Short mmCIF file of C-alpha atoms in Angstrom, two decimals:
data_model
loop_
_atom_site.label_atom_id
_atom_site.label_comp_id
_atom_site.label_asym_id
_atom_site.label_seq_id
_atom_site.Cartn_x
_atom_site.Cartn_y
_atom_site.Cartn_z
CA UNK A 598 15.24 12.14 10.15
CA UNK A 599 11.65 12.67 10.64
CA UNK A 600 9.55 11.83 13.78
CA UNK A 601 6.25 9.95 13.79
CA UNK A 602 3.79 9.35 16.71
CA UNK A 603 1.21 6.35 16.35
CA UNK A 604 -1.63 6.72 18.94
CA UNK A 605 -3.37 3.22 19.81
CA UNK A 606 -5.86 1.86 22.32
CA UNK A 607 -4.27 -1.39 23.46
CA UNK A 608 -1.21 -3.36 23.30
CA UNK A 609 -1.11 -5.29 20.15
CA UNK A 610 -3.15 -2.66 18.16
CA UNK A 611 -0.01 -0.97 17.14
CA UNK A 612 1.26 -4.15 15.54
CA UNK A 613 -2.01 -5.53 14.10
CA UNK A 614 -2.82 -2.16 12.30
CA UNK A 615 0.42 -0.29 11.65
CA UNK A 616 3.02 -2.89 12.11
CA UNK A 617 4.50 -2.56 8.53
CA UNK A 618 4.51 1.20 8.82
CA UNK A 619 6.38 1.24 11.93
CA UNK A 620 8.87 -1.34 10.79
CA UNK A 621 9.07 0.50 7.27
CA UNK A 622 9.83 3.98 9.01
CA UNK A 623 12.33 2.62 11.54
CA UNK A 624 14.27 1.20 8.53
CA UNK A 625 14.27 4.46 6.90
CA UNK A 626 15.88 5.89 9.94
CA UNK A 627 13.06 7.68 11.33
CA UNK A 628 12.45 8.37 14.79
CA UNK A 629 9.23 6.20 15.58
CA UNK A 630 7.11 6.46 18.66
CA UNK A 631 3.75 4.51 19.84
CA UNK A 632 1.48 6.05 22.48
CA UNK A 633 -0.67 3.24 24.15
CA UNK A 634 -3.79 4.32 26.04
CA UNK A 635 -4.79 1.40 28.10
CA UNK A 636 -3.04 -2.03 29.07
CA UNK A 637 -5.81 -4.08 27.36
CA UNK A 638 -7.01 -5.59 30.69
CA UNK A 639 -10.14 -6.91 29.18
CA UNK A 640 -8.33 -8.96 26.56
CA UNK A 641 -9.34 -12.48 25.78
CA UNK A 642 -6.16 -14.73 26.51
CA UNK A 643 -5.53 -17.66 23.95
CA UNK A 644 -2.87 -19.93 25.35
CA UNK A 645 -4.40 -22.27 27.90
CA UNK A 646 -1.33 -22.06 30.17
CA UNK A 647 -2.15 -18.21 30.50
CA UNK A 648 -5.80 -18.49 30.99
CA UNK A 649 -5.52 -17.55 34.70
CA UNK A 650 -4.73 -14.01 33.69
CA UNK A 651 -8.12 -13.45 31.94
CA UNK A 652 -10.40 -11.58 34.36
CA UNK A 653 -8.22 -11.88 37.35
CA UNK A 654 -9.42 -9.64 40.17
CA UNK A 655 -5.86 -8.28 40.66
CA UNK A 656 -5.95 -7.21 36.78
CA UNK A 657 -2.87 -9.37 36.23
CA UNK A 658 -3.44 -9.36 32.51
CA UNK A 659 -2.54 -5.80 32.25
CA UNK A 660 1.02 -5.68 33.30
CA UNK A 661 1.43 -8.90 31.41
CA UNK A 662 0.42 -7.46 28.30
CA UNK A 663 2.35 -4.26 29.25
CA UNK A 664 5.55 -6.56 29.03
CA UNK A 665 4.36 -8.10 25.70
CA UNK A 666 4.15 -4.60 24.36
CA UNK A 667 7.58 -3.63 25.53
CA UNK A 668 8.84 -6.61 23.70
CA UNK A 669 7.13 -5.95 20.61
CA UNK A 670 8.10 -2.31 20.30
CA UNK A 671 11.66 -3.36 21.06
CA UNK A 672 11.52 -5.83 17.87
CA UNK A 673 9.92 -2.98 15.85
CA UNK A 674 12.54 -0.86 17.05
CA UNK A 675 10.00 1.68 18.27
CA UNK A 676 9.81 3.97 21.47
CA UNK A 677 6.85 3.36 23.52
CA UNK A 678 4.65 5.70 25.88
CA UNK A 679 1.76 5.01 28.13
CA UNK A 680 -1.07 7.63 28.17
CA UNK A 681 -0.62 9.80 31.44
CA UNK A 682 2.43 8.00 32.55
CA UNK A 683 5.12 10.28 31.30
CA UNK A 684 8.17 8.16 30.44
CA UNK A 685 7.93 5.79 33.45
CA UNK A 686 6.34 2.99 31.28
CA UNK A 687 4.50 1.38 33.96
CA UNK A 688 0.76 2.22 33.75
CA UNK A 689 -1.49 4.55 31.70
CA UNK A 690 -4.16 6.73 33.46
CA UNK A 691 -6.92 4.81 32.10
CA UNK A 692 -8.17 1.27 31.92
CA UNK A 693 -9.44 -0.97 29.10
CA UNK A 694 -13.09 -0.12 28.87
CA UNK A 695 -14.20 -3.58 27.29
CA UNK A 696 -17.27 -3.53 25.03
CA UNK A 697 -20.46 -1.47 25.36
CA UNK A 698 -22.28 -2.55 28.19
CA UNK A 699 -19.58 -4.47 29.85
CA UNK A 700 -18.91 -4.25 33.64
CA UNK A 701 -15.55 -2.67 32.65
CA UNK A 702 -17.29 0.02 30.69
CA UNK A 703 -18.81 1.30 33.97
CA UNK A 704 -15.73 1.61 35.78
CA UNK A 705 -14.78 5.13 36.70
CA UNK A 706 -11.03 4.71 35.25
CA UNK A 707 -12.55 3.16 31.89
CA UNK A 708 -10.73 4.98 29.13
CA UNK A 709 -13.99 5.36 26.75
CA UNK A 710 -15.98 7.10 29.63
CA UNK A 711 -13.55 9.95 30.09
CA UNK A 712 -14.41 13.27 28.35
CA UNK A 713 -11.71 13.86 25.64
CA UNK A 714 -12.07 17.58 25.78
CA UNK A 715 -11.76 17.89 29.82
CA UNK A 716 -8.90 20.17 30.87
CA UNK A 717 -7.10 17.11 32.36
CA UNK A 718 -8.64 14.53 30.10
CA UNK A 719 -7.38 12.05 27.38
CA UNK A 720 -7.07 15.03 24.58
CA UNK A 721 -4.99 16.98 27.33
CA UNK A 722 -2.54 13.96 27.68
CA UNK A 723 -2.24 13.44 24.16
CA UNK A 724 -1.41 17.03 23.40
CA UNK A 725 1.20 16.75 26.08
CA UNK A 726 2.96 13.99 24.26
CA UNK A 727 2.79 15.76 21.15
CA UNK A 728 4.25 18.98 22.64
CA UNK A 729 7.07 16.98 24.11
CA UNK A 730 7.90 14.99 21.01
CA UNK A 731 7.11 17.36 18.37
CA UNK A 732 6.33 14.68 15.73
CA UNK A 733 6.10 15.42 11.94
CA UNK A 734 3.34 12.95 11.68
CA UNK A 735 0.67 11.75 13.94
CA UNK A 736 -1.37 8.50 13.10
CA UNK A 737 -4.52 7.09 14.85
CA UNK A 738 -7.73 5.47 13.80
CA UNK A 739 -10.65 6.92 11.92
CA UNK A 740 -14.11 7.77 13.67
CA UNK A 741 -15.11 4.36 13.62
CA UNK A 742 -11.96 3.09 15.58
CA UNK A 743 -11.25 0.50 12.98
CA UNK A 744 -14.09 -1.92 14.09
CA UNK A 745 -15.94 0.26 16.56
CA UNK A 746 -14.31 -0.72 19.84
CA UNK A 747 -15.07 1.99 22.42
CA UNK A 748 -11.54 2.46 23.23
CA UNK A 749 -10.31 2.69 19.63
CA UNK A 750 -13.16 5.32 19.03
CA UNK A 751 -12.05 7.00 22.08
CA UNK A 752 -8.32 7.04 20.82
CA UNK A 753 -9.55 8.67 17.76
CA UNK A 754 -11.66 11.34 19.85
CA UNK A 755 -8.69 12.08 22.20
CA UNK A 756 -6.31 12.61 19.05
CA UNK A 757 -8.86 15.09 17.60
CA UNK A 758 -9.32 16.85 20.83
CA UNK A 759 -5.46 16.99 21.28
CA UNK A 760 -5.15 18.62 17.92
CA UNK A 761 -7.76 21.35 19.00
CA UNK A 762 -5.41 22.09 22.05
CA UNK A 763 -2.43 22.74 20.13
CA UNK A 764 -1.19 26.11 18.64
CA UNK A 765 -0.66 26.32 15.09
CA UNK A 766 3.11 26.08 15.43
CA UNK A 767 2.88 22.87 17.54
CA UNK A 768 0.57 21.02 14.96
CA UNK A 769 2.27 18.05 13.23
CA UNK A 770 2.94 18.70 9.54
CA UNK A 771 0.49 15.64 8.86
CA UNK A 772 -2.10 13.93 10.39
CA UNK A 773 -3.44 10.54 8.96
CA UNK A 774 -6.11 8.06 10.13
CA UNK A 775 -5.75 4.28 9.65
CA UNK A 776 -7.99 2.82 6.77
CA UNK A 777 -7.96 -0.19 4.35
CA UNK A 778 -8.60 0.10 0.65
CA UNK A 779 -11.66 -2.20 -0.29
CA UNK A 780 -9.81 -3.99 -3.01
CA UNK A 781 -7.09 -4.91 -0.64
CA UNK A 782 -9.43 -6.26 2.02
CA UNK A 783 -11.06 -8.38 -0.71
CA UNK A 784 -7.95 -9.71 -2.06
CA UNK A 785 -6.74 -10.52 1.60
CA UNK A 786 -9.99 -12.45 2.37
CA UNK A 787 -9.81 -14.25 -0.96
CA UNK A 788 -6.27 -15.31 -0.24
CA UNK A 789 -7.07 -16.62 3.21
CA UNK A 790 -9.94 -18.60 1.89
CA UNK A 791 -7.73 -20.38 -0.52
CA UNK A 792 -5.50 -21.28 1.99
CA UNK A 793 -4.86 -25.10 2.40
CA UNK A 794 -6.51 -26.77 5.35
CA UNK A 795 -3.26 -27.97 6.83
CA UNK A 796 -2.03 -24.45 7.14
CA UNK A 797 -4.96 -23.54 9.41
CA UNK A 798 -3.73 -25.78 12.23
CA UNK A 799 -1.39 -23.92 14.62
CA UNK A 800 -0.15 -25.35 17.97
CA UNK A 801 -3.53 -27.12 18.75
CA UNK A 802 -5.59 -24.41 17.28
CA UNK A 803 -7.68 -25.03 14.19
CA UNK A 804 -8.06 -21.51 12.48
CA UNK A 805 -11.42 -20.74 10.65
CA UNK A 806 -11.57 -19.14 7.21
CA UNK A 807 -13.50 -15.87 7.11
CA UNK A 808 -16.99 -16.11 5.39
CA UNK A 809 -17.10 -15.11 2.00
CA UNK A 810 -19.88 -12.54 2.51
CA UNK A 811 -19.02 -11.29 5.90
CA UNK A 812 -19.25 -7.50 6.03
CA UNK A 813 -16.17 -5.49 6.29
CA UNK A 814 -15.34 -3.19 9.11
CA UNK A 815 -16.55 0.34 8.62
CA UNK A 816 -12.77 1.52 8.18
CA UNK A 817 -12.69 -0.49 4.98
CA UNK A 818 -13.19 2.31 2.42
CA UNK A 819 -13.15 2.90 -1.47
CA UNK A 820 -9.80 2.78 -2.76
CA UNK A 821 -9.78 6.44 -3.96
CA UNK A 822 -10.41 7.39 -0.26
CA UNK A 823 -6.91 6.16 0.65
CA UNK A 824 -4.38 8.86 0.21
CA UNK A 825 -1.18 7.24 1.69
CA UNK A 826 0.03 3.68 1.75
CA UNK A 827 3.08 1.62 2.95
CA UNK A 828 3.84 -1.57 1.07
CA UNK A 829 6.98 -3.37 2.21
CA UNK A 830 7.55 -7.14 2.18
CA UNK A 831 10.62 -6.86 4.30
CA UNK A 832 8.74 -4.77 7.13
CA UNK A 833 6.00 -7.52 7.24
CA UNK A 834 8.60 -10.06 8.57
CA UNK A 835 9.38 -7.58 11.27
CA UNK A 836 5.74 -6.96 11.90
CA UNK A 837 5.12 -10.79 12.25
CA UNK A 838 8.18 -11.19 14.62
CA UNK A 839 6.58 -8.47 16.84
CA UNK A 840 3.04 -9.96 16.75
CA UNK A 841 4.54 -13.20 18.23
CA UNK A 842 5.42 -10.99 21.34
CA UNK A 843 1.85 -10.59 21.66
CA UNK A 844 1.24 -14.26 22.60
CA UNK A 845 -1.80 -13.73 24.92
CA UNK A 846 -3.71 -12.17 22.09
CA UNK A 847 -2.50 -13.41 18.80
CA UNK A 848 -1.78 -16.78 17.03
CA UNK A 849 0.73 -16.14 14.26
CA UNK A 850 0.51 -19.30 11.98
CA UNK A 851 3.14 -18.28 9.52
CA UNK A 852 4.34 -15.33 7.56
CA UNK A 853 1.08 -14.86 5.80
CA UNK A 854 -1.65 -15.96 8.56
CA UNK A 855 -2.62 -14.93 12.20
CA UNK A 856 -5.73 -14.82 14.17
CA UNK A 857 -7.23 -13.42 17.29
CA UNK A 858 -9.05 -15.21 19.89
CA UNK A 859 -12.00 -15.80 17.79
CA UNK A 860 -9.42 -17.92 15.64
CA UNK A 861 -10.65 -16.38 12.34
CA UNK A 862 -7.66 -16.46 10.20
CA UNK A 863 -6.35 -13.03 8.97
CA UNK A 864 -3.95 -12.57 6.13
CA UNK A 865 -0.56 -10.83 7.45
CA UNK A 866 -0.43 -8.06 4.84
CA UNK A 867 2.55 -6.25 3.63
CA UNK A 868 0.58 -3.28 2.86
CA UNK A 869 -1.14 -0.79 5.03
CA UNK A 870 -3.45 2.15 4.06
CA UNK A 871 -4.07 5.58 5.64
CA UNK A 872 -6.00 8.84 4.86
CA UNK A 873 -4.67 12.33 5.35
CA UNK A 874 -6.94 14.53 7.23
CA UNK A 875 -7.04 18.20 8.47
CA UNK A 876 -5.96 18.25 12.04
CA UNK A 877 -8.37 20.87 12.82
CA UNK A 878 -11.61 19.66 10.96
CA UNK A 879 -10.53 16.15 10.56
CA UNK A 880 -11.94 16.50 6.84
CA UNK A 881 -9.95 14.55 4.17
CA UNK A 882 -7.13 16.68 3.19
CA UNK A 883 -5.44 17.00 -0.23
CA UNK A 884 -2.19 15.30 -0.65
CA UNK A 885 -0.77 11.92 -1.44
CA UNK A 886 -2.06 9.60 -4.30
CA UNK A 887 -5.04 7.37 -4.40
CA UNK A 888 -4.12 3.90 -3.95
CA UNK A 889 -4.48 1.84 -7.15
CA UNK A 890 -5.85 -1.77 -6.88
CA UNK A 891 -2.89 -2.65 -8.91
CA UNK A 892 -0.53 -1.70 -6.25
CA UNK A 893 2.11 -4.32 -6.30
CA UNK A 894 2.35 -6.42 -3.14
CA UNK A 895 5.99 -6.28 -1.95
CA UNK A 896 6.89 -3.13 -3.84
CA UNK A 897 7.90 -0.29 -1.05
CA UNK A 898 5.78 2.82 -1.43
CA UNK A 899 7.27 6.19 -0.05
CA UNK A 900 5.47 5.92 3.17
CA UNK A 901 3.79 8.53 5.18
CA UNK A 902 6.09 11.27 4.69
CA UNK A 903 6.01 11.68 1.01
#
């Protein structure tokens, strides 16, 4: 049995970006952990009956999303941790930073405002978790944080700072960052745009197809830059079950479609890509095999340990 640790910024990020990998490795019998850095207090709430949670002065959304996270992780079969909270599972040290220029970003407890390399900062806290769990594999975002959210970028920086604090004997055998092969991103967008209009109406919400020429996020990379992938149709069903636990943030239309608060339809993919990096330099490292555009959907690939 191997142990994997995934470092994420907010509740729901773990399932949205790595749900297939999480479920896949749990099914293989691996010991899978998720470290969440904030409670996502600045999230936009979708269900009208929960709208009172958004922006509440007592931060009611954070504890609610903590409970959503706990349920999602239970459905995935994963052990959860909150950054700086030990094993209590109540509250991380830092708060959701919101977007650049927001009032949340100026708060002293904002995650993105902390110095990752400070002696008691985010990097030290991530390093503490790595020392305690001794994972074989650590996974987090690339330097763009997926889509440049400040907390995602900070999770990347904190994980990099953690690697610098570890002795050679404490380093995981493998560190990977989350990326998406460009061919997959194009295929998924085309599939959503071809969706019948009646499938885009979900519980009173009308989902919007993505624009044909909208730019991809910076973490969509050339296929040859992706060293590892998990492709597992059975794991997608588990991922979707976990996504439904994040009801404040995600609308799950069916097994192939979901949307966030902007209601832009996204394909719920059965495949996720990763890039192996050197834990000291964070440069791409040799290993794995480039992802071919012909990688068959629904065919289980070896995962992140092979």
